Coordinates of C-alpha atoms in Angstrom, one line a residue:
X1 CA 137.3 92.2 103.1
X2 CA 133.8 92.2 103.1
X3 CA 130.9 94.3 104.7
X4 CA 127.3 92.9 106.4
X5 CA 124.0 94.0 104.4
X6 CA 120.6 93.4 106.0
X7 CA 117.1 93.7 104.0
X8 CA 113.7 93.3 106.1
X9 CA 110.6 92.2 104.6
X10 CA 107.9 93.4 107.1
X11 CA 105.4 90.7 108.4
X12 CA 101.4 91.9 107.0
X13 CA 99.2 88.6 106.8
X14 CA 99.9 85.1 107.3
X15 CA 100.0 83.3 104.5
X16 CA 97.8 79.6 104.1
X17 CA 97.6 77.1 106.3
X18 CA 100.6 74.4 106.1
X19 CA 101.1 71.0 107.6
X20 CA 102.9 67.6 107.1
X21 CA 104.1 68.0 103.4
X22 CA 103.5 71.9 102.7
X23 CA 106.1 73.1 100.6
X24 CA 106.6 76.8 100.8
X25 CA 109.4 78.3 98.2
X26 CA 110.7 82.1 97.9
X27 CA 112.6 83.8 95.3
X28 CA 114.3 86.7 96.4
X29 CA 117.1 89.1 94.9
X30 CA 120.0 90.2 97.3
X31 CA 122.6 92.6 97.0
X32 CA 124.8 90.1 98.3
X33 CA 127.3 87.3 97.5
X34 CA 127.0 85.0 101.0
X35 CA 123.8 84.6 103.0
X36 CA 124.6 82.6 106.0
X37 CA 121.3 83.5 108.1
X38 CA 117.4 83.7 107.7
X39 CA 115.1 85.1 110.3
X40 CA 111.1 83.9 109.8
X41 CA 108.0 84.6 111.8
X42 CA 105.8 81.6 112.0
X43 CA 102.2 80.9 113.7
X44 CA 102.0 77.8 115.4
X45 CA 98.5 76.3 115.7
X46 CA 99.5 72.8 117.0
X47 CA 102.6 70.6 117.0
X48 CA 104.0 67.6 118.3
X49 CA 107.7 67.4 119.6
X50 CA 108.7 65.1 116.4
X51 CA 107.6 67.9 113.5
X52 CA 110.4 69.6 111.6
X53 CA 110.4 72.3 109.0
X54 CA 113.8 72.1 106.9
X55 CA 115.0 75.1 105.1
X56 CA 116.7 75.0 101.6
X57 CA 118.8 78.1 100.5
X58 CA 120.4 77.7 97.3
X59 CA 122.0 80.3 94.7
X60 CA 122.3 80.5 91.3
X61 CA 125.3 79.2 90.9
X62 CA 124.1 76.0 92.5
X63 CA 125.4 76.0 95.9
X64 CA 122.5 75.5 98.6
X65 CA 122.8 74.5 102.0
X66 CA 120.0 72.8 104.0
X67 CA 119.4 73.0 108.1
X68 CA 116.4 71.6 110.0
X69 CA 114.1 73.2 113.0
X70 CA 111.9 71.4 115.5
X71 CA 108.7 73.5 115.0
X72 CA 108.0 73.0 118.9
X73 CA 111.6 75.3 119.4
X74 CA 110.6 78.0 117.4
X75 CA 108.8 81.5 118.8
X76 CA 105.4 81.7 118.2
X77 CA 104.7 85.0 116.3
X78 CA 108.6 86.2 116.5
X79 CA 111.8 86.2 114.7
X80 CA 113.2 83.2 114.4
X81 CA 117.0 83.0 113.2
X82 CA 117.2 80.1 110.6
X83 CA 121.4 79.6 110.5
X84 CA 122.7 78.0 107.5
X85 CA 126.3 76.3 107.8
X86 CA 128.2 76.2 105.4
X87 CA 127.0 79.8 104.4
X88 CA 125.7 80.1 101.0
X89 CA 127.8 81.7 97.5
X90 CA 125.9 83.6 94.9
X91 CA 126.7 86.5 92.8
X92 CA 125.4 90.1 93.6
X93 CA 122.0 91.0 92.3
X94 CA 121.4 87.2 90.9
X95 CA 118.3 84.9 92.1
X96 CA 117.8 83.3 95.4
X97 CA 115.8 80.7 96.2
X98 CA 114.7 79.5 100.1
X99 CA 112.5 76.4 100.2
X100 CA 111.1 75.6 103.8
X101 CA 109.3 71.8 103.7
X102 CA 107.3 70.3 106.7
X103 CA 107.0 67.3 108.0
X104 CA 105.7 65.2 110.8
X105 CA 102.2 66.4 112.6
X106 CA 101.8 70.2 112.9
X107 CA 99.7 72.7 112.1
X108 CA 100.8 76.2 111.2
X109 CA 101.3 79.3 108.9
X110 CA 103.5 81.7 108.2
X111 CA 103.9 85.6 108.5
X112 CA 104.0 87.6 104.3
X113 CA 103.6 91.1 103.1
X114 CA 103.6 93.3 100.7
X115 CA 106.4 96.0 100.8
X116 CA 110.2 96.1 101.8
X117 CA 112.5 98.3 103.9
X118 CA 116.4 98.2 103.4
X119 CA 118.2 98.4 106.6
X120 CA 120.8 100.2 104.9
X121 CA 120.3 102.5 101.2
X122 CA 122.9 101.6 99.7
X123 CA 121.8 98.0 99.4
X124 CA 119.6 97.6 96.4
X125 CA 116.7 95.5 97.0
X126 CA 114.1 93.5 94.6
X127 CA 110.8 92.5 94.9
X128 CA 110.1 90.8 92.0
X129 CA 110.7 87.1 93.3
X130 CA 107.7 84.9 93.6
X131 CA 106.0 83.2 96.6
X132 CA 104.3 79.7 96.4
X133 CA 103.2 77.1 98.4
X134 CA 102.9 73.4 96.6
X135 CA 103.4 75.2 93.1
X136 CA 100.9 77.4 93.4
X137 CA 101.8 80.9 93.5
X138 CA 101.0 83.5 95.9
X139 CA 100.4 87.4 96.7
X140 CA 103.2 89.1 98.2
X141 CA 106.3 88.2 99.6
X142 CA 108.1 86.0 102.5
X143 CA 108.1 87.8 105.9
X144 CA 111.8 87.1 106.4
X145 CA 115.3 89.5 107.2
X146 CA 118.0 88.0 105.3
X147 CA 121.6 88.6 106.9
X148 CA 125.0 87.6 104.6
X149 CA 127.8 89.6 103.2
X150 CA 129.1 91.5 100.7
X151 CA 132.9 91.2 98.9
X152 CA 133.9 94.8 98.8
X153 CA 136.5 93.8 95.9
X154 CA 134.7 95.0 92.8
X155 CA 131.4 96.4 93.8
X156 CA 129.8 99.1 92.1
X157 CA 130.2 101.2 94.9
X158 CA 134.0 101.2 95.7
X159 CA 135.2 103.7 92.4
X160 CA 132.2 106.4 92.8
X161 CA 133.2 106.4 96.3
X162 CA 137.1 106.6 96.0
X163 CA 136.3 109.3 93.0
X164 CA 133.8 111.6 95.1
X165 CA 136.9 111.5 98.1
X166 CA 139.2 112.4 95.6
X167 CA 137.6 115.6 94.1
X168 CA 136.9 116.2 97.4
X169 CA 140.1 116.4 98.1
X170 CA 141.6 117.9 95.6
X171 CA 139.1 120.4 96.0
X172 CA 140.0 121.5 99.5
X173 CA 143.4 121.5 98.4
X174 CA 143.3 123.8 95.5
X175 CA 141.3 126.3 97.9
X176 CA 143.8 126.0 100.2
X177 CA 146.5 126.9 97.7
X178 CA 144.2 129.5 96.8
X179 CA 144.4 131.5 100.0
X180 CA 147.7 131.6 100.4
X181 CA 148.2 132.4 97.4
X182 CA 146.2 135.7 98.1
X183 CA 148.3 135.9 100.9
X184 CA 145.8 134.5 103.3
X185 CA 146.9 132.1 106.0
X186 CA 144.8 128.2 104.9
X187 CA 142.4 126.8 107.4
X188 CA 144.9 123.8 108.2
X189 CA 148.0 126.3 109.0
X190 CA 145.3 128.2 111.4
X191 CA 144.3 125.3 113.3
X192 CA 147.8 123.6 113.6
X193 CA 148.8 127.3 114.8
X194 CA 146.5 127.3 117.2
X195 CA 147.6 124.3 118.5
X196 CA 150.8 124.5 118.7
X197 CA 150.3 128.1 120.6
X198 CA 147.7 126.9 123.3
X199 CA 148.7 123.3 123.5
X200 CA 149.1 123.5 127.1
X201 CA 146.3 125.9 127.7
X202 CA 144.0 123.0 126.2
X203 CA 145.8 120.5 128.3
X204 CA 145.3 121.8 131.9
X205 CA 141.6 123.0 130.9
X206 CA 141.2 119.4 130.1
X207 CA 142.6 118.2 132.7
X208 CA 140.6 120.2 135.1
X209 CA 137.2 119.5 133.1
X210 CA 138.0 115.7 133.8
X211 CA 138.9 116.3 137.3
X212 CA 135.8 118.2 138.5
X213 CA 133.9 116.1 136.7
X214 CA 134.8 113.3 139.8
X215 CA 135.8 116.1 142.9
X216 CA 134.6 114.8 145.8
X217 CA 133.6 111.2 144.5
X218 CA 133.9 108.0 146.0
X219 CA 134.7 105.8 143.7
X220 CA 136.1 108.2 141.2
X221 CA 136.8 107.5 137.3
X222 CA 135.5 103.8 138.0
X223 CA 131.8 105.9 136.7
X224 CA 133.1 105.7 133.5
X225 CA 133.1 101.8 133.9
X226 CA 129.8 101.5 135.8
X227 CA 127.5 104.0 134.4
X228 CA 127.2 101.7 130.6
X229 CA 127.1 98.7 132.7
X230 CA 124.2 99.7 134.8
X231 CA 122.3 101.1 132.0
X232 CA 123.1 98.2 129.9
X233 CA 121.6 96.0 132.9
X234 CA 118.7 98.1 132.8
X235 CA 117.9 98.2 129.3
X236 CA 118.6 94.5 128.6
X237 CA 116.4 93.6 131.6
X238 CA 113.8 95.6 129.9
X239 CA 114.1 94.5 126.2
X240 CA 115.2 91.0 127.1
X241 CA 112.5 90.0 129.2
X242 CA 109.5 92.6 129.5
X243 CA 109.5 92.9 125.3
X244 CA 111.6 90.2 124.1
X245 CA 114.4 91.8 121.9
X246 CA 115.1 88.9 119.2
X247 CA 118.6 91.4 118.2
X248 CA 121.6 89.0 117.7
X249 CA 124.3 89.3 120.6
X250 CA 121.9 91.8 122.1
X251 CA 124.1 93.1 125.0
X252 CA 126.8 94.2 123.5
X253 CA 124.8 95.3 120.6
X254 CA 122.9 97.7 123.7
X255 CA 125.9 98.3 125.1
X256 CA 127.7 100.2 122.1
X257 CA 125.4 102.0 121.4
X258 CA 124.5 103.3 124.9
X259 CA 128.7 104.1 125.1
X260 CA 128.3 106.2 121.8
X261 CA 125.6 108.5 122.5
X262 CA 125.9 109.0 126.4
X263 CA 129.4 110.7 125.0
X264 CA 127.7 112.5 121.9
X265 CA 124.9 114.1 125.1
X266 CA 127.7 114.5 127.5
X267 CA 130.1 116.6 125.4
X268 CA 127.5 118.2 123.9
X269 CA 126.0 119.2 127.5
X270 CA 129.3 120.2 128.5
X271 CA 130.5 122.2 125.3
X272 CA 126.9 124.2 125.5
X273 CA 127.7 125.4 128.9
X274 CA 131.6 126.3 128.2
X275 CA 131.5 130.0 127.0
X276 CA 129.0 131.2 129.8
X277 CA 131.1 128.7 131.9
X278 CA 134.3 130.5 131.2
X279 CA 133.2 133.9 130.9
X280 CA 135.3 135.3 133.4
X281 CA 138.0 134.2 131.5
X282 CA 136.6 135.1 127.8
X283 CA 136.6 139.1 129.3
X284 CA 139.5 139.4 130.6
X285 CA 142.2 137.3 128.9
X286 CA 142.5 136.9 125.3
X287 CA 143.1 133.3 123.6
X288 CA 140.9 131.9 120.9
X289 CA 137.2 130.8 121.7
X290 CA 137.2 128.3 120.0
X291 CA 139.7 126.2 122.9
X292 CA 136.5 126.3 125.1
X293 CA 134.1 123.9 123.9
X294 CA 137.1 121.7 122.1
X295 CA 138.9 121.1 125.6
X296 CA 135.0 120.0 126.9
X297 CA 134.4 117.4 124.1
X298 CA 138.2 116.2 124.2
X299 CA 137.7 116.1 128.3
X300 CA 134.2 113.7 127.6
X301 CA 136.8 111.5 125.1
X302 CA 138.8 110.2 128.0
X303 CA 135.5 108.9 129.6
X304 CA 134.4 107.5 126.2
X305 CA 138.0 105.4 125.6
X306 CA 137.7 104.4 129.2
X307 CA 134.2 103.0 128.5
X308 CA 135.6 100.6 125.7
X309 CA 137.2 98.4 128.6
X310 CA 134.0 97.4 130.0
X311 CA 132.6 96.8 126.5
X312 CA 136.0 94.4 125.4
X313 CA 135.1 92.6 128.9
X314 CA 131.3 92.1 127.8
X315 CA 132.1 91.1 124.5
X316 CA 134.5 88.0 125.7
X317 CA 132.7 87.0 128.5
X318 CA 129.2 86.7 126.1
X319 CA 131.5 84.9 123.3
X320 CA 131.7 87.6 121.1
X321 CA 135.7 87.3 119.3
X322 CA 137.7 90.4 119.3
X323 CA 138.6 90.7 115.7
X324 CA 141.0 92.7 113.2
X325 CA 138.3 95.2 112.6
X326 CA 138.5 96.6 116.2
X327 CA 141.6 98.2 114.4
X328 CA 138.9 100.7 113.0
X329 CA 137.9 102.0 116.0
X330 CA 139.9 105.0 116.1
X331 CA 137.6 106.0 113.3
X332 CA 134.2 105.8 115.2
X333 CA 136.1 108.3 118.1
X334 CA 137.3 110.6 115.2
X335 CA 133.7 110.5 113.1
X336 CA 132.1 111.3 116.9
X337 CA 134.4 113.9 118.6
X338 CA 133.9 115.6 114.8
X339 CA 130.4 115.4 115.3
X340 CA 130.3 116.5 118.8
X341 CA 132.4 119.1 118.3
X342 CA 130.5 120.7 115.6
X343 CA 127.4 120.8 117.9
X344 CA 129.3 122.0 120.9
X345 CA 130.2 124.9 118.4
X346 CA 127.1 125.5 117.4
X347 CA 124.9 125.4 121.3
X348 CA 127.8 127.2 122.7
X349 CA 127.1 130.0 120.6
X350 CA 123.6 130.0 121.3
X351 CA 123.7 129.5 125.0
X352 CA 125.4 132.8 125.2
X353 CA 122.5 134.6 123.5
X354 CA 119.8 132.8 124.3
X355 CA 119.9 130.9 127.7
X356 CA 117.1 128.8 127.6
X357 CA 118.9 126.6 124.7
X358 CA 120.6 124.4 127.5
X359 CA 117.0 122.7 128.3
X360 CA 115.5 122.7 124.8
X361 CA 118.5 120.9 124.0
X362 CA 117.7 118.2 126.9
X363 CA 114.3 117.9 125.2
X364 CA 116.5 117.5 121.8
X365 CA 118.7 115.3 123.1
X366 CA 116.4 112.8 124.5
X367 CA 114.3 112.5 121.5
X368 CA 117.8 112.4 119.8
X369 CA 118.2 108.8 121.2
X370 CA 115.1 107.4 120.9
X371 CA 115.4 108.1 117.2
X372 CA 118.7 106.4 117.1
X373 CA 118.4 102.4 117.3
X374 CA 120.1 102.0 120.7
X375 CA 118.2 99.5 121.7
X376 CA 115.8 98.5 119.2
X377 CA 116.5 97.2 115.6
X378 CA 116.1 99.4 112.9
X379 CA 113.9 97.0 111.0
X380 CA 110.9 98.0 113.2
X381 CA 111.1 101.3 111.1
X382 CA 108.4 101.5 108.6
X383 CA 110.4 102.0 105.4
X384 CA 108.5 105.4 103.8
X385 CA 110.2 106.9 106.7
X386 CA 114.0 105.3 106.2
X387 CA 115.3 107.6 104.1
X388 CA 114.9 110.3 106.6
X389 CA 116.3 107.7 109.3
X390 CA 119.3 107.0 108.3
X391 CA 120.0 111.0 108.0
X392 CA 120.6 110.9 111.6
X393 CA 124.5 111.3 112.1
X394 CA 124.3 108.8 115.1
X395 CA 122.8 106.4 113.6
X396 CA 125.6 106.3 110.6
X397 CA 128.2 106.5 113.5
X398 CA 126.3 103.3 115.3
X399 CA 126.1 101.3 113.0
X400 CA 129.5 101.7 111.9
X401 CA 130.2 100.9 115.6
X402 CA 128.8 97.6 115.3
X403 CA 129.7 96.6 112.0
X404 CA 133.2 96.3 112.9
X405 CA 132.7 95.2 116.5
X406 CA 129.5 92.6 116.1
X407 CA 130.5 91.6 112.1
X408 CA 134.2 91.8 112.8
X409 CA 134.2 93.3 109.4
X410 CA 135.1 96.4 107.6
X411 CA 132.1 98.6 106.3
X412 CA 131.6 99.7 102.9
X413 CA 133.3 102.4 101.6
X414 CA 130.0 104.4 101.0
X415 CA 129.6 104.3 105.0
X416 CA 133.1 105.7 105.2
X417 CA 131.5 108.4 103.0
X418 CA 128.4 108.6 104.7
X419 CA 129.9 109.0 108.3
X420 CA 132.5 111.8 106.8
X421 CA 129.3 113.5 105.5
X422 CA 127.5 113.1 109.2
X423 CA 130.1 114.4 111.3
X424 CA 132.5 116.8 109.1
X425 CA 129.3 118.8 108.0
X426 CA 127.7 119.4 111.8
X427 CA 131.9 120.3 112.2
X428 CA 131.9 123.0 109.5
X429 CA 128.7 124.1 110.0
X430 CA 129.5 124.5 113.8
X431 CA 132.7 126.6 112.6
X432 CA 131.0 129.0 110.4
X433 CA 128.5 129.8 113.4
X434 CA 130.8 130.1 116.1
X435 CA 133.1 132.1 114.0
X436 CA 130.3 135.0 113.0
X437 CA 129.1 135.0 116.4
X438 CA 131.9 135.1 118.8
X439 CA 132.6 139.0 118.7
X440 CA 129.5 139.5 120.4
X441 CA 130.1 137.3 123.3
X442 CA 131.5 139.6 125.0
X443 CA 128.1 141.6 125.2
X444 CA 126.0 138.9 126.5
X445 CA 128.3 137.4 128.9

């Protein structure tokens, strides 16, 4: 099994001036054991259709792999992916070496700088390798993102991980023992109580949330299938064309992530609005609150499941295989209806007491997405301000999302860990809120 690790030099200065016979070579360390891909940004000055540049990658261990680009077909100024087949071995952590050699009649230069952003912290990165061009060494480092993959078997991260869900367990396990012990009745026998008592109660209110949802439409639940296609459209038009997205299997990578959060705003929206919604129910028959904002965010999961079909269709007809680790889907619902959930919990609560939250949160909700990498690549973020980044819940849920659908591989377990955190602490948090407030819903309703 192995997981996808990205690190992202960012471009600052372009380095000398190189032509027939430049030799440019950069050591780099990687938190990695296979590269198969490096992206570049050169500046083309003049070329003729017969110049090359060919890039070296080799390892360590010895194993290199060599591939060759017409400079006339690369992107002046962007990204340029620089595939290497076979892909390359190494050992985590060891020395990497890329050597890029030009021949034939060109002139041109290529994008360096001086600092690094991780795409994802648990990847360690180094800086210490060394830039030079015919021997002689250079400032800074090699503008380049370096794509490969990481054995999961034996990393340092897989025990911590598996030890920190243990205690965790156990943990919630002895407390749970504990209140009954006191004669208190545990969280988990509440909730399966609960349940079991208002199963069907939860079953026609979602039932009627989905239904109203389409009264009086035309064409019905076939919005669930149209409304991420058109938005996709949109968006890639946009990216694709007006500001020339260089992101790898860009429309499905768009279209997963638009899937994801129009649920997390649309059972949000909906769970905000339930207990004023229902409060001529709330006052005069009694059944647990708590139902409410669920049955909103489980209505809003049909539409998200029904959304996946016109992704799957996407992703065969733009060549992208359906692999093993779509098994891990189920996840990605679980980690988002936790996360929704949580929130619903929490703006339900304060919708009732204070009304105005339903268009702060529109205001929230918006800047919400635009500081989740929907449809830009997370590399543009400057990287004194990643740590604070990749605190956003959706983002941890997104890229799990595309890890498993665009990678076709599992994550790591530390994004397991990291998605638990995002969505099971907005969950508990939501709990604890709604739970103090709700005998005082009544007052406001």
């Amino acid at each position: 099994m192995t997981a996808i690790s990205k690190e992202t030099v960012k471009p600052g200065f372009l380095m000398e001036e190189l032509s027939d016979g430049s030799l440019v070579q950069q050591t780099f360390h990687a938190d990695v054991d296979t590269i198969n891909q490096i992206s570049v940004q050169p500046y083309i000055l003049e070329t003729d259709d017969a110049a090359q540049i060919r890039f070296t990658l080799a390892s360590k261990l010895g194993k290199e792999s060599t591939t060759t680009q017409r400079i006339a077909d690369l992107k002046n100024g962007e990204e340029n992916a620089i595939v290497f087949s076979p892909s390359v071995e190494g050992k985590v952590e060891d020395e990497w070496t890329l050597t890029a050699e030009v021949t034939g009649k060109a002139r041109l230069s290529l994008y360096a700088g001086d600092s690094v952003s991780t795409a994802r912290f648990d990847v360690r990165v180094q800086t210490d390798g060394v830039l030079s061009i015919d021997g002689r060494e250079q400032n800074g480092v090699l503008s380049m993102t370096v794509k490969g993959t990481r054995s999961l078997k034996g990393t340092r991260l897989f025990w911590p991980v598996a030890l920190v869900l243990l205690v965790l367990c156990l943990l919630f396990l002895f407390l749970e023992m504990s209140r009954m012990r006191n004669g208190r009745r545990s969280i988990l026998f509440y909730v399966g109580e609960v349940f079991r008592r208002y199963r069907y109660l939860i079953k026609m209110l979602v039932q009627r949330d989905f239904k109203v949802k389409y009264k009086a439409s035309v064409l019905g639940v076939f919005w669930s299938f149209l409304n991420p296609l058109l938005m996709t459209g949109v968006y890639h038009f946009v990216f694709s064309n007006l500001f020339r997205s260089n992101i790898d299997n860009f429309v499905v990578y768009l279209m997963s992530g638009i899937i994801l959060f129009n649920y997390f705003s649309e059972a949000t929206n909906l769970g905000m609005m339930s207990i004023v919604g229902n409060s001529s129910l709330i006052t005069k028959v009694y059944v647990p609150k708590y139902i409410y904002p669920v049955s909103r965010v489980l209505s809003s999961a049909i539409n998200l499941v029904i959304s996946f079909i016109p992704l799957f269709i996407i992703m065969a007809l733009t060549g992208v295989p359906l692999r093993k680790s779509i098994l891990l889907l189920p996840f990605v619902v679980i980690f988002l209806i936790c996360l929704s959930t949580g929130m619903s919990l929490l703006l339900s609560s304060m919708h009732v007491f204070f009304r105005d939250t339903q268009f702060l949160w529109s205001i929230l909700v918006t800047i919400w997405n635009f500081l989740t990498p929907i449809f830009y690549p997370e590399s543009i973020i400057p990287a004194a301000f990643l740590k604070y980044y990749h605190m956003n819940p959706m983002y941890q849920i997104c890229y799990f999302a595309r890890t498993i659908i665009l990678n076709g591989v599992s994550p790591t377990p530390i994004t397991y860990l990291y998605c638990f955190v995002a969505s099971f602490l907005p969950l508990i948090v939501g709990l604890l809120i709604f739970r103090k407030s709700q005998d005082k819903f009544a007052l406001y309703l």
